[in-house]
Short mmCIF file of C-alpha atoms in Angstrom, two decimals:
data_model
loop_
_atom_site.label_atom_id
_atom_site.label_comp_id
_atom_site.label_asym_id
_atom_site.label_seq_id
_atom_site.Cartn_x
_atom_site.Cartn_y
_atom_site.Cartn_z
CA ILE A 189 100.96 94.95 114.16
CA GLN A 190 101.22 93.46 110.71
CA SER A 191 97.84 94.85 109.69
CA ARG A 192 98.79 98.32 110.97
CA SER A 193 102.01 98.21 108.94
CA ARG A 194 100.06 97.16 105.87
CA ALA A 195 97.55 99.96 106.45
CA ILE A 196 100.32 102.54 106.83
CA GLU A 197 101.99 101.24 103.68
CA ALA A 198 98.68 101.38 101.77
CA VAL A 199 97.92 104.95 102.88
CA MET A 200 101.44 106.14 102.13
CA SER A 201 101.34 104.58 98.66
CA LEU A 202 98.36 106.81 97.77
CA ILE A 203 99.95 110.04 98.95
CA THR A 204 101.90 112.40 96.73
CA ASP A 205 102.76 115.76 98.28
CA GLN A 206 100.26 115.86 101.15
CA PRO A 207 101.48 116.49 104.69
CA VAL A 208 101.13 113.45 106.94
CA ILE A 209 101.18 113.77 110.73
CA ILE A 210 101.96 110.45 112.43
CA CYS A 211 101.33 109.78 116.12
CA ASN A 212 104.06 108.71 118.50
CA GLY A 213 105.06 105.11 119.09
CA PHE A 214 105.24 102.33 116.55
CA PRO A 215 103.19 104.08 113.82
CA SER A 216 105.87 106.81 113.56
CA ARG A 217 108.65 104.25 113.38
CA GLU A 218 106.79 102.13 110.84
CA ALA A 219 105.97 105.12 108.63
CA PHE A 220 109.59 106.28 108.79
CA HIS A 221 110.79 102.83 107.77
CA LEU A 222 108.16 102.32 105.05
CA ALA A 223 107.86 105.77 103.47
CA ASP A 224 110.05 108.51 104.89
CA ARG A 225 109.65 111.82 103.05
CA PRO A 226 109.96 115.53 103.86
CA GLN A 227 106.19 116.04 104.18
CA ASN A 228 105.94 113.57 107.09
CA PHE A 229 105.86 114.87 110.65
CA TYR A 230 106.73 112.18 113.18
CA MET A 231 105.24 112.87 116.61
CA ILE A 232 107.86 111.31 118.83
CA GLY A 233 107.37 112.63 122.36
CA SER A 234 103.76 113.40 123.21
CA MET A 235 100.61 111.33 123.08
CA GLY A 236 97.36 112.73 121.77
CA VAL A 237 98.56 115.80 119.89
CA ALA A 238 98.81 114.52 116.29
CA PRO A 239 95.22 115.61 115.46
CA ALA A 240 95.85 119.08 116.91
CA ILE A 241 98.98 119.48 114.81
CA GLY A 242 97.17 118.12 111.76
CA LEU A 243 94.29 120.53 112.32
CA GLY A 244 96.70 123.45 112.52
CA VAL A 245 98.36 122.41 109.26
CA ALA A 246 94.97 121.89 107.59
CA LEU A 247 93.80 125.37 108.59
CA ALA A 248 97.10 126.96 107.53
CA LYS A 249 97.23 125.10 104.20
CA PRO A 250 93.62 124.76 102.97
CA GLU A 251 94.83 123.82 99.49
CA LYS A 252 96.51 120.65 100.85
CA LYS A 253 94.79 117.52 102.12
CA VAL A 254 96.30 116.74 105.53
CA ILE A 255 96.38 113.14 106.75
CA VAL A 256 96.76 112.20 110.42
CA LEU A 257 97.70 108.61 111.25
CA ASP A 258 96.80 107.94 114.87
CA GLY A 259 96.52 105.13 117.39
CA ASP A 260 93.54 104.47 119.62
CA GLY A 261 95.46 105.27 122.80
CA ASN A 262 96.68 108.54 121.34
CA VAL A 263 93.12 109.50 120.42
CA LEU A 264 92.00 108.89 124.01
CA MET A 265 94.76 111.21 125.24
CA GLY A 266 93.52 114.08 123.07
CA MET A 267 89.75 113.76 122.93
CA GLY A 268 89.22 117.52 123.27
CA THR A 269 90.81 118.10 119.88
CA LEU A 270 88.20 115.89 118.22
CA ALA A 271 85.48 118.30 119.37
CA THR A 272 87.37 121.17 117.78
CA VAL A 273 87.87 119.22 114.55
CA GLY A 274 84.15 118.42 114.56
CA ALA A 275 83.20 122.04 115.11
CA LEU A 276 85.51 123.37 112.38
CA ARG A 277 84.94 120.47 109.94
CA PRO A 278 87.92 121.20 107.69
CA LYS A 279 87.31 119.56 104.32
CA ASN A 280 91.04 118.92 103.85
CA PHE A 281 91.53 116.96 107.10
CA VAL A 282 91.63 113.14 107.14
CA HIS A 283 92.07 111.33 110.47
CA VAL A 284 92.92 107.61 110.29
CA VAL A 285 92.76 105.81 113.65
CA PHE A 286 94.30 102.37 114.16
CA ASP A 287 92.58 100.02 116.61
CA ASN A 288 95.68 98.58 118.30
CA GLU A 289 93.83 96.19 120.58
#
């Protein structure tokens, strides 16, 4: 948990005005506590949809780099989205996955 918090803090310290989509669970709470800002979208209720939301934002706002912070369990819940991301290959989409073993 400590390393995930440090990773979230490190990523958020590098971000200026980019939208950040954060998966549900502890990553959302940690990001809110460490670096709340209007450009953050905290996925509170559903598992596995942060990459889909991030992809939608990336396609709608090609001038902005969109960062998705995701957990390994969330990724497993939304594997189909990864195929779509891979097919579209948006250059402004960054997907960070935490291995919460």
